[in-house]
């Protein structure tokens, strides 16, 4: 029987069980929160920017979760909401803390000189008002466009505008495109001007034209050739005819269990939650090591990301998207489709956020969980007797997919049977494009992917916030470098010249905690607990973190993007835990000046990070020099990082994973009758 079907969907508001302190707010709680604020502040014309869970204090939760046994265990935790509010017209920002437990407004704080993130309501409003603006209509007429229903725009954060340097105005910029027909790919027809929008005034306050470089033309013509990828344009007759179905089945069901938002799989235990900003968050990750349940990570999330573009022409220098802090991965989450975004036996979790009126907005199937075969876990063949021992690997996949204007990102958390944890980004979607004049070049900062269509060079940086508790709350970070022995060939300590060794350095403070990847020494880092020594290696138990996707930050240190995205300058930052330091680009990232980032926190004062409650900020990413093959839609580009046990267990923790065989996995010989040529029943013959 095929189990390629949708399983029960978990929705927080419909679960008939106690709400866990880490669970996101339910739809009813969002309504309750908005009602409390309205009742307490009737004089304010409210716009609810965000209503989200205020996560409980960490020390309280360590007791609640059972990790802190130094005092009586806390069994009840107050349920609170954090609310970010804008006042209509003035765009003044306020923060409120609401107690849902006691049904009261606990605090109300005016936040001067900040702009909260941009919501989907903001995007839709900007898209509509831009198309009605007379200045925009006139620009389109000059380009030969008279039907405004063919015109589209991507509302972007403004970054920091030289004519409006402060944050007293809530601004956006609109990147303009057109379509030649319904469902046409708008990125094949970019326009050459950028409207600037004041959201408080709800109007376009300026138009910026993008002037051609080294061209005889003062303005480009708009390319009208179609470059499409949707089925109705490709045509069924043009699809490959040799693609045969692959069917993934689990006839005995899945190997994981779910209780609310708590997940058990193999020896892993964790909780997940969703919030408007980071999207998918992992909490309280532990591993069952024999009779001992060992704590590993208190919280892991994608804290911030930035996509800086290389083109120096104004206004392209403002194109550096902070997709977490400016738009919110949660708010940009897709509702996933069974059999398309996830294959196999699927378990979905829903998400719920709020609109500007304080009403809940539900995203069904926002998070997908399933199992995957992942090839060989381990294998050895004894050449003496021909006995082969093969164990296949399986991984648990927990994922979400977000769409931020042109780009789509698949965000995947993987758990493996040998204790490995991995995070992977699958970047796809469409390139951000810019129109060129007929005689204009990309000036060495982009690729012409079709006539007059320039895809500019850019980078993608992702900064994870990793809050560890490796066998306890206090941890340290070791830097591990491997290098050639300094002695020449023939030296008594290196007689044949083949020697190399490794150096383990504990990072002592926040100054030393700022490090970059190093190819020459194959550098990686270990999160260790120096209070617990491995009996064999005589080294602290730990988990190593590494990535094959680290890139230097190419923008100048004093550039606009570098000032705002200091987190991307280093591969690793280590800071003491501070509950107010959750986002590498600052809480109010939109239109920020870079004065509240992990770079600022780490350099404000030198702080001890040895055997403390610490946080790692780990950055990975890619430099994207677009290819013609990335257009009109980009095949997935992969990047990510891995954390795995390093002298933590007493031996390979996957020794007890049972062998598989063709009878279980139903493997057959291609183009052969399945009853022929069967060979051994098992990949791993036993003598039991």
XYZ file of C-alpha atoms in Angstrom:
688
model
C 0.000 0.000 0.000
C 1.326 3.448 -0.862
C 1.674 5.914 1.981
C 2.333 8.801 -0.358
C -0.491 10.741 1.233
C -1.064 13.659 3.531
C -0.941 12.841 7.225
C -2.658 14.676 10.061
C -1.860 18.392 10.087
C -0.915 19.937 13.420
C -2.490 23.344 14.041
C -1.682 25.041 17.347
C -5.144 26.572 17.682
C -6.887 23.215 17.284
C -4.743 21.003 19.482
C -6.671 19.725 22.473
C -3.717 19.813 24.801
C -1.679 22.166 26.948
C 0.141 24.880 24.998
C 3.884 24.555 25.525
C 5.805 27.752 26.434
C 7.751 27.536 23.149
C 4.643 27.112 20.952
C 3.799 30.006 18.653
C 0.738 32.092 19.444
C -2.544 30.605 18.334
C -5.047 32.534 16.253
C -7.191 33.029 19.345
C -4.195 34.376 21.265
C -3.457 36.878 18.486
C -7.049 38.136 18.651
C -6.839 38.294 22.455
C -3.568 40.247 22.311
C -4.913 42.821 19.836
C -8.068 43.288 21.934
C -6.032 43.919 25.105
C -3.892 46.549 23.364
C -6.897 48.299 21.787
C -8.717 48.430 25.086
C -5.669 49.839 26.894
C -4.771 52.378 24.159
C -8.012 53.619 22.571
C -6.413 56.958 21.691
C -3.864 55.390 19.284
C -4.813 54.693 15.651
C -3.137 51.275 15.604
C -1.379 49.321 12.891
C -0.321 45.919 14.232
C 3.046 45.352 12.584
C 3.739 42.092 14.420
C 2.147 40.082 17.200
C 4.361 37.212 18.290
C 5.297 35.056 21.249
C 7.634 36.660 23.742
C 9.781 33.652 24.491
C 10.123 32.947 28.216
C 13.295 33.737 30.113
C 15.988 31.142 29.436
C 16.719 30.426 33.106
C 13.029 29.819 33.699
C 12.862 27.462 30.733
C 15.976 25.503 31.727
C 14.185 24.691 34.961
C 10.875 23.997 33.207
C 12.620 21.652 30.740
C 14.395 19.815 33.547
C 17.993 20.740 32.698
C 18.526 22.995 35.726
C 18.102 20.868 38.839
C 19.707 23.323 41.267
C 16.301 24.425 42.554
C 12.700 23.175 42.555
C 11.435 22.640 39.023
C 9.247 25.364 37.533
C 6.023 23.879 36.184
C 4.075 26.989 35.112
C 5.353 29.699 32.776
C 3.592 32.986 32.077
C 2.387 33.294 28.488
C 3.360 36.655 26.974
C 3.117 38.328 23.584
C 5.476 40.902 22.089
C 3.637 43.447 19.948
C 5.211 45.966 17.562
C 2.777 48.728 16.655
C 2.800 51.652 14.246
C 0.607 54.713 14.575
C -1.096 55.516 11.285
C 0.185 58.546 9.367
C 2.909 59.483 11.880
C 4.442 55.991 11.672
C 5.564 56.309 15.297
C 6.614 52.919 16.634
C 5.645 51.359 19.958
C 6.475 48.094 21.682
C 3.985 46.403 23.971
C 4.268 43.369 26.229
C 0.950 41.624 26.839
C 0.343 38.963 29.478
C -2.032 36.423 28.026
C -1.981 34.574 31.329
C -3.302 37.614 33.217
C -5.058 39.319 30.268
C -3.226 42.618 30.823
C -0.978 45.105 29.035
C 2.284 44.882 30.991
C 4.262 47.582 29.187
C 3.935 50.207 26.464
C 7.133 51.812 25.144
C 7.670 54.446 22.469
C 10.597 53.459 20.217
C 12.115 56.588 18.625
C 14.145 56.528 15.413
C 13.300 52.969 14.350
C 11.311 51.356 11.556
C 9.935 47.843 12.071
C 9.979 45.253 9.337
C 7.912 45.397 6.179
C 4.882 43.132 6.098
C 2.859 41.567 3.315
C 0.185 44.209 3.956
C 2.837 46.869 3.283
C 3.867 45.122 0.060
C 0.351 44.896 -1.326
C -0.339 48.520 -0.433
C 2.815 49.749 -2.166
C 2.195 47.666 -5.278
C -1.242 49.217 -5.658
C -0.404 52.864 -4.950
C 2.636 52.852 -7.256
C 0.514 51.876 -10.246
C -1.951 54.707 -9.549
C 0.704 57.403 -9.217
C 0.693 59.976 -12.032
C 4.488 60.264 -12.061
C 4.819 56.505 -12.531
C 2.155 56.518 -15.237
C 4.039 59.265 -17.079
C 7.321 57.329 -16.889
C 5.586 54.310 -18.378
C 4.076 56.413 -21.170
C 7.537 57.642 -22.125
C 8.570 53.992 -22.421
C 5.595 53.297 -24.687
C 3.476 51.564 -22.021
C -0.108 52.795 -21.901
C -1.819 49.829 -20.223
C -0.897 49.981 -16.525
C -2.366 46.515 -15.936
C 0.796 45.248 -17.672
C 3.053 46.997 -15.130
C 4.286 45.311 -11.945
C 6.682 46.125 -9.157
C 8.632 44.416 -6.381
C 8.518 46.580 -3.234
C 11.953 46.565 -1.577
C 13.291 48.024 1.623
C 15.013 51.348 1.000
C 18.249 50.434 2.837
C 19.346 53.989 3.704
C 18.571 56.753 1.215
C 21.034 59.651 0.930
C 18.168 62.136 0.545
C 16.311 60.657 3.521
C 19.103 59.404 5.818
C 17.110 59.061 9.040
C 14.334 56.717 10.036
C 11.615 59.242 10.795
C 10.007 58.390 7.434
C 8.922 54.842 6.620
C 10.213 54.401 3.081
C 10.301 51.758 0.373
C 11.589 51.546 -3.169
C 9.804 49.744 -6.014
C 11.719 47.824 -8.695
C 9.635 48.091 -11.863
C 8.775 45.501 -14.533
C 6.118 44.752 -17.130
C 4.426 41.714 -18.629
C 3.474 41.243 -22.260
C 0.586 38.922 -21.320
C -0.990 37.279 -18.307
C 1.447 35.019 -16.365
C 4.389 36.304 -18.437
C 7.762 36.422 -16.684
C 8.090 40.048 -15.598
C 11.845 39.740 -14.950
C 12.311 39.458 -18.726
C 11.017 43.037 -19.076
C 12.633 45.260 -16.419
C 11.936 48.998 -16.516
C 14.549 51.688 -15.964
C 13.153 53.722 -13.060
C 12.601 53.282 -9.316
C 9.797 55.034 -7.414
C 10.452 55.991 -3.776
C 7.409 55.578 -1.516
C 6.537 57.176 1.822
C 4.288 54.655 3.604
C 3.070 57.217 6.131
C 1.904 59.598 3.416
C 0.937 56.672 1.176
C 2.427 58.320 -1.892
C 5.337 58.236 -4.304
C 7.673 61.036 -3.235
C 10.359 60.638 -5.920
C 11.262 58.831 -9.131
C 14.858 57.774 -9.790
C 15.886 56.869 -13.313
C 18.735 54.423 -13.875
C 20.942 56.062 -16.473
C 22.741 53.877 -19.058
C 26.531 53.758 -18.777
C 28.752 54.404 -21.783
C 25.799 54.530 -24.143
C 24.630 56.817 -26.904
C 21.083 56.391 -25.587
C 19.668 58.476 -22.773
C 17.153 55.772 -22.000
C 16.908 52.076 -22.954
C 14.071 50.503 -24.843
C 12.250 47.783 -22.952
C 13.006 44.233 -24.216
C 9.750 42.519 -25.223
C 11.021 39.028 -26.063
C 9.388 36.473 -23.780
C 11.481 34.200 -21.551
C 9.067 31.922 -19.735
C 9.104 28.662 -17.779
C 5.483 27.939 -16.794
C 3.922 24.821 -18.384
C 1.493 26.749 -20.592
C 4.459 28.490 -22.228
C 6.825 25.510 -22.473
C 4.117 23.265 -23.912
C 3.450 19.654 -22.985
C 4.764 18.507 -26.343
C 8.187 19.906 -25.474
C 8.616 18.100 -22.156
C 11.000 15.155 -21.886
C 9.327 11.846 -22.600
C 11.807 9.569 -20.805
C 11.128 10.584 -17.186
C 9.694 7.559 -15.353
C 7.987 7.816 -11.937
C 9.906 7.361 -8.689
C 7.512 6.359 -5.917
C 8.561 6.731 -2.287
C 6.697 4.455 0.098
C 6.734 3.651 3.794
C 4.155 0.842 4.025
C 4.681 0.403 7.769
C 4.425 4.126 8.497
C 6.980 6.667 9.627
C 9.693 6.268 12.260
C 9.047 9.595 13.998
C 6.437 10.505 16.575
C 4.879 13.928 17.100
C 3.184 15.330 20.175
C 2.080 18.878 19.513
C 5.321 20.494 18.350
C 7.627 17.990 20.050
C 9.373 15.494 17.782
C 11.042 12.163 18.584
C 13.048 10.465 15.864
C 15.571 7.707 16.395
C 17.518 9.057 19.399
C 16.818 12.728 18.701
C 14.301 14.800 20.633
C 13.445 18.442 19.872
C 10.683 21.003 19.590
C 9.924 23.312 16.697
C 8.131 26.644 16.485
C 7.376 29.265 13.859
C 7.599 33.016 14.206
C 7.043 35.909 11.834
C 10.735 36.740 11.534
C 13.023 33.701 11.683
C 10.375 31.310 10.426
C 11.259 27.798 11.572
C 13.056 27.613 14.940
C 14.422 24.530 16.728
C 14.327 24.296 20.524
C 15.682 22.013 23.231
C 17.577 19.536 21.046
C 18.861 16.442 22.846
C 20.188 12.974 22.022
C 19.510 9.733 23.888
C 22.912 8.150 24.567
C 22.120 4.829 26.209
C 20.449 5.581 29.529
C 21.519 9.254 29.404
C 19.542 11.993 27.650
C 22.252 14.501 26.724
C 21.414 18.167 26.036
C 22.926 19.636 22.874
C 21.318 22.914 21.760
C 18.880 25.226 23.481
C 17.857 27.091 20.317
C 18.893 27.228 16.637
C 17.544 29.588 13.979
C 18.465 31.566 10.880
C 19.053 34.912 12.576
C 19.711 37.131 9.563
C 20.748 37.113 5.948
C 21.860 39.704 3.442
C 22.087 39.721 -0.348
C 24.450 42.545 -1.377
C 24.608 43.456 -5.073
C 27.801 44.551 -6.818
C 26.631 47.166 -9.320
C 27.883 50.634 -8.343
C 25.316 52.563 -10.395
C 22.707 54.437 -8.341
C 20.284 53.178 -7.079
C 21.720 49.644 -7.268
C 23.975 50.354 -4.286
C 20.796 50.188 -2.155
C 20.054 46.659 -3.307
C 21.061 44.583 -0.302
C 18.130 42.630 1.018
C 17.975 41.582 4.681
C 15.345 38.940 4.083
C 14.976 38.017 7.769
C 15.031 41.460 9.385
C 13.345 43.508 6.658
C 10.663 41.104 5.407
C 10.453 38.126 7.785
C 10.946 34.520 6.718
C 7.805 33.536 8.590
C 5.687 36.127 6.790
C 7.121 34.979 3.446
C 6.476 31.273 4.081
C 4.875 29.151 1.342
C 1.980 26.814 1.923
C 3.613 23.561 0.790
C 2.098 21.182 -1.723
C 2.036 17.426 -1.203
C 3.961 15.550 -3.879
C 5.693 18.702 -5.148
C 7.619 20.369 -2.334
C 7.912 17.200 -0.209
C 7.781 13.530 -1.250
C 6.848 10.471 0.745
C 4.916 10.156 3.988
C 4.551 13.762 5.062
C 3.657 15.431 8.339
C 2.717 19.105 8.090
C 2.702 21.840 10.710
C 0.661 24.995 10.128
C 1.667 28.538 11.013
C -0.336 31.573 12.053
C 0.684 35.236 11.975
C -1.211 38.528 12.069
C -2.344 41.223 9.678
C -2.349 44.986 10.283
C -5.778 44.782 11.916
C -4.559 42.310 14.519
C -6.400 39.398 12.929
C -4.786 35.962 12.512
C -3.505 34.887 9.098
C -3.051 31.141 8.822
C -0.546 29.444 6.521
C -1.511 25.786 6.209
C 1.278 23.242 5.675
C 3.973 25.814 6.418
C 6.492 23.248 7.695
C 7.079 19.829 6.162
C 8.589 16.851 7.985
C 9.490 13.524 6.408
C 12.203 10.886 6.194
C 14.618 10.324 3.324
C 17.011 7.588 2.332
C 20.447 9.195 2.222
C 22.655 6.583 0.622
C 25.283 4.643 2.515
C 25.759 5.364 6.206
C 28.746 3.027 6.542
C 30.258 0.085 4.699
C 33.198 -2.275 4.799
C 34.078 -5.285 2.667
C 36.545 -7.855 3.956
C 38.567 -8.652 0.843
C 39.760 -11.890 2.440
C 36.390 -13.599 2.531
C 34.269 -11.231 0.449
C 31.877 -10.461 3.301
C 30.354 -7.002 2.874
C 28.748 -5.013 5.662
C 26.553 -2.160 4.413
C 24.228 0.054 6.425
C 22.066 2.551 4.611
C 21.527 6.035 6.014
C 18.250 7.723 6.760
C 17.659 11.324 7.699
C 14.798 13.317 9.156
C 13.986 16.440 7.141
C 12.205 19.464 8.651
C 11.783 22.260 6.139
C 10.053 25.416 5.015
C 10.156 27.337 1.733
C 9.998 31.121 1.549
C 9.506 33.500 -1.362
C 11.029 36.963 -1.017
C 10.153 38.888 -4.201
C 12.165 37.198 -6.970
C 14.109 34.655 -4.909
C 12.812 31.445 -3.353
C 14.707 29.724 -0.557
C 14.202 26.179 0.656
C 15.421 26.011 4.263
C 16.186 22.495 5.481
C 17.138 21.073 8.868
C 18.510 17.524 8.598
C 19.041 15.017 11.409
C 21.064 11.851 10.810
C 21.358 8.498 12.569
C 25.047 9.002 13.391
C 24.347 12.176 15.379
C 25.091 14.607 12.543
C 22.972 17.753 12.240
C 22.945 19.771 9.018
C 21.365 22.970 7.766
C 20.983 23.541 4.045
C 19.683 26.394 1.917
C 18.401 25.652 -1.561
C 18.310 28.957 -3.423
C 16.139 29.076 -6.526
C 13.514 31.359 -8.071
C 14.316 34.171 -10.475
C 17.275 36.459 -10.873
C 16.820 40.111 -10.082
C 17.242 41.745 -13.483
C 18.070 45.212 -14.786
C 17.493 46.602 -18.271
C 20.440 47.726 -20.413
C 20.471 50.040 -23.403
C 21.072 48.290 -26.718
C 24.755 49.253 -26.744
C 25.376 49.013 -22.987
C 27.577 46.415 -21.283
C 27.291 44.887 -17.828
C 30.473 46.783 -16.874
C 32.067 43.697 -15.338
C 29.480 43.564 -12.532
C 26.866 41.323 -14.078
C 26.011 38.802 -16.789
C 23.848 39.534 -19.814
C 21.511 36.539 -19.648
C 19.344 37.616 -22.621
C 19.435 40.620 -24.960
C 19.410 43.807 -22.830
C 18.790 41.850 -19.616
C 21.514 42.156 -17.006
C 21.680 39.863 -13.975
C 23.956 41.642 -11.532
C 26.647 39.957 -9.466
C 25.651 39.484 -5.841
C 26.305 37.404 -2.742
C 24.085 35.496 -0.316
C 25.121 35.439 3.354
C 23.198 33.482 5.994
C 23.970 33.918 9.693
C 22.746 31.236 12.093
C 22.241 31.908 15.760
C 23.314 28.762 17.638
C 22.643 28.649 21.379
C 24.455 25.500 22.593
C 24.189 23.473 25.761
C 26.640 20.660 25.060
C 26.233 18.471 28.145
C 25.341 21.577 30.117
C 24.670 25.287 29.922
C 28.309 26.440 30.055
C 30.376 25.838 26.929
C 33.507 27.065 25.153
C 34.633 27.227 21.530
C 37.846 25.659 20.225
C 39.407 26.726 16.967
C 41.046 23.809 15.164
C 43.758 24.406 12.571
C 45.800 21.776 10.751
C 49.235 22.644 9.434
C 52.444 21.157 8.094
C 55.134 20.516 10.656
C 57.596 23.441 10.635
C 60.610 21.147 10.300
C 62.242 20.590 6.884
C 62.426 17.166 5.295
C 65.368 15.346 6.875
C 64.921 16.960 10.259
C 64.801 14.406 13.098
C 61.214 15.449 13.847
C 60.155 15.214 10.169
C 62.662 12.893 8.495
C 60.499 12.136 5.416
C 58.704 15.470 5.171
C 55.204 14.045 5.489
C 54.340 15.304 8.954
C 51.377 17.472 9.795
C 49.542 18.143 13.019
C 46.652 20.116 14.465
C 46.364 22.968 16.907
C 43.417 23.371 19.302
C 42.909 26.876 20.647
C 40.206 27.870 23.124
C 38.764 31.255 22.142
C 39.024 33.264 25.354
C 36.976 36.407 24.782
C 34.729 38.241 22.336
C 37.783 39.649 20.541
C 39.196 36.185 19.875
C 35.659 34.994 19.177
C 35.690 36.853 15.836
C 37.138 34.441 13.284
C 37.137 33.696 9.571
C 37.335 30.450 7.650
C 40.850 29.493 6.534
C 41.431 27.225 3.555
C 45.158 26.854 4.259
C 44.568 25.235 7.661
C 41.214 23.553 6.920
C 39.883 25.468 9.927
C 36.804 24.388 11.825
C 35.442 25.075 15.275
C 34.313 22.836 18.126
C 31.708 23.711 20.714
C 33.080 21.974 23.799
C 32.311 21.452 27.454
C 35.636 21.557 29.268
C 33.966 20.326 32.440
C 33.401 16.923 30.831
C 36.415 15.034 29.451
C 36.122 12.095 27.096
C 37.606 8.970 28.697
C 39.443 7.869 25.536
C 40.561 11.031 23.740
C 41.204 12.903 27.010
C 39.735 15.980 25.348
C 36.568 17.932 26.178
C 33.401 16.460 24.702
C 32.237 18.539 21.781
C 30.549 19.061 18.450
C 32.412 20.385 15.400
C 30.915 22.960 13.056
C 32.146 23.304 9.494
C 31.040 24.430 6.053
C 32.224 24.121 2.495
C 30.323 27.297 1.665
C 32.158 30.250 3.131
C 32.775 33.374 1.078
C 34.621 36.635 1.766
C 32.522 39.777 2.032
C 33.583 41.769 -1.034
C 32.033 45.161 -0.213
C 34.334 47.779 1.324
C 34.326 48.000 5.127
C 32.950 51.550 5.063
C 30.283 50.847 2.438
C 26.608 51.261 3.224
C 25.986 47.522 3.167
C 29.037 46.718 5.319
C 27.935 49.221 7.953
C 24.527 47.552 8.129
C 25.612 43.924 7.655
C 28.698 43.673 9.827
C 27.763 40.093 10.705
C 28.772 39.014 7.183
C 32.379 40.164 7.671
C 33.289 37.127 9.786
C 32.510 33.427 9.560
C 32.187 33.154 13.333
C 31.259 35.437 16.190
C 30.995 34.186 19.778
C 29.240 36.323 22.393
C 27.897 35.770 25.909
C 24.200 34.948 25.977
C 21.977 38.028 26.090
C 18.224 37.604 25.647
C 18.061 40.990 23.903
C 20.564 39.924 21.234
C 18.546 37.666 18.981
C 19.156 39.029 15.500
C 22.589 39.532 13.961
C 21.445 42.643 12.073
C 19.594 44.141 15.036
C 15.958 43.973 16.080
C 14.999 47.043 14.022
C 16.939 46.140 10.901
C 14.766 48.044 8.429
C 16.444 51.358 7.400
C 19.067 50.715 10.083
C 22.447 52.370 10.340
C 24.253 49.305 11.693
C 24.459 50.478 15.304
C 22.781 47.373 16.758
C 24.471 44.335 15.215
C 26.570 41.408 16.377
C 29.658 43.284 15.158
C 28.821 46.141 17.540
C 28.018 43.820 20.457
C 31.235 41.852 20.043
C 33.407 44.972 19.920
C 31.630 47.066 22.537
C 33.714 45.561 25.320
C 35.912 42.505 25.701
C 33.917 39.793 27.482
C 34.892 36.330 28.655
C 33.438 33.446 26.599
C 35.171 30.490 28.285
C 32.802 28.010 29.932
C 29.970 30.512 29.840
C 26.453 30.540 28.525
C 27.471 31.530 24.985
C 25.948 32.069 21.546
C 27.614 31.312 18.215
C 26.788 33.389 15.145
C 27.891 31.303 12.177
C 27.903 32.742 8.654
C 27.988 30.787 5.407
C 27.024 31.700 1.885
C 27.822 31.917 -1.805
C 29.043 34.442 -4.342
C 26.657 34.361 -7.271
C 28.023 35.357 -10.658
C 24.863 34.578 -12.639
C 24.961 32.241 -15.604
C 22.801 32.350 -18.697
C 21.597 28.935 -17.481
C 20.135 30.647 -14.390
C 17.560 32.384 -16.593
C 14.573 32.524 -16.830
C 14.374 30.438 -13.644
C 17.346 29.357 -11.582
C 18.151 25.714 -10.838
C 18.778 25.180 -7.129
C 22.069 26.449 -5.721
C 23.077 24.730 -2.467
C 24.893 26.002 0.593
C 24.899 25.229 4.292
C 26.851 23.893 7.246
C 27.207 20.761 9.367
C 27.501 20.125 13.100
C 28.560 16.661 14.175
C 29.753 14.968 17.372
C 33.508 15.111 17.883
C 34.800 12.961 20.763
C 31.347 13.103 22.309
C 30.133 9.490 22.154
C 32.004 6.407 23.302
C 31.951 4.988 19.754
C 30.074 5.345 16.468
C 26.506 6.043 17.709
C 25.020 4.410 14.608
C 26.322 0.903 15.329
C 22.818 -0.173 16.288
C 21.201 0.930 13.000
C 19.877 -2.331 11.498
C 20.982 -3.475 8.048
C 18.509 -3.242 5.200
C 17.855 -5.569 2.286
C 16.051 -5.629 -1.039
C 13.086 -7.386 0.494
C 12.538 -4.330 2.678
C 13.392 -1.567 0.209
C 11.932 -3.365 -2.840
C 14.988 -2.741 -5.018
C 14.925 -4.484 -8.405
C 17.217 -4.801 -11.388
C 16.423 -2.205 -14.036
C 14.787 -3.676 -17.157
C 14.699 -7.098 -15.487
C 11.859 -9.111 -14.063
C 12.039 -8.640 -10.305
C 12.061 -12.399 -9.770
C 15.324 -12.826 -11.676
C 18.877 -12.195 -10.588
C 17.918 -11.470 -7.019
C 21.261 -12.296 -5.428
C 21.679 -12.027 -1.649
C 18.620 -11.052 0.348
C 20.591 -8.778 2.637
C 23.232 -6.103 2.143
C 24.731 -7.214 5.411
C 24.919 -10.960 5.987
C 24.866 -11.929 9.644
C 25.827 -14.951 11.692
C 23.112 -14.468 14.289
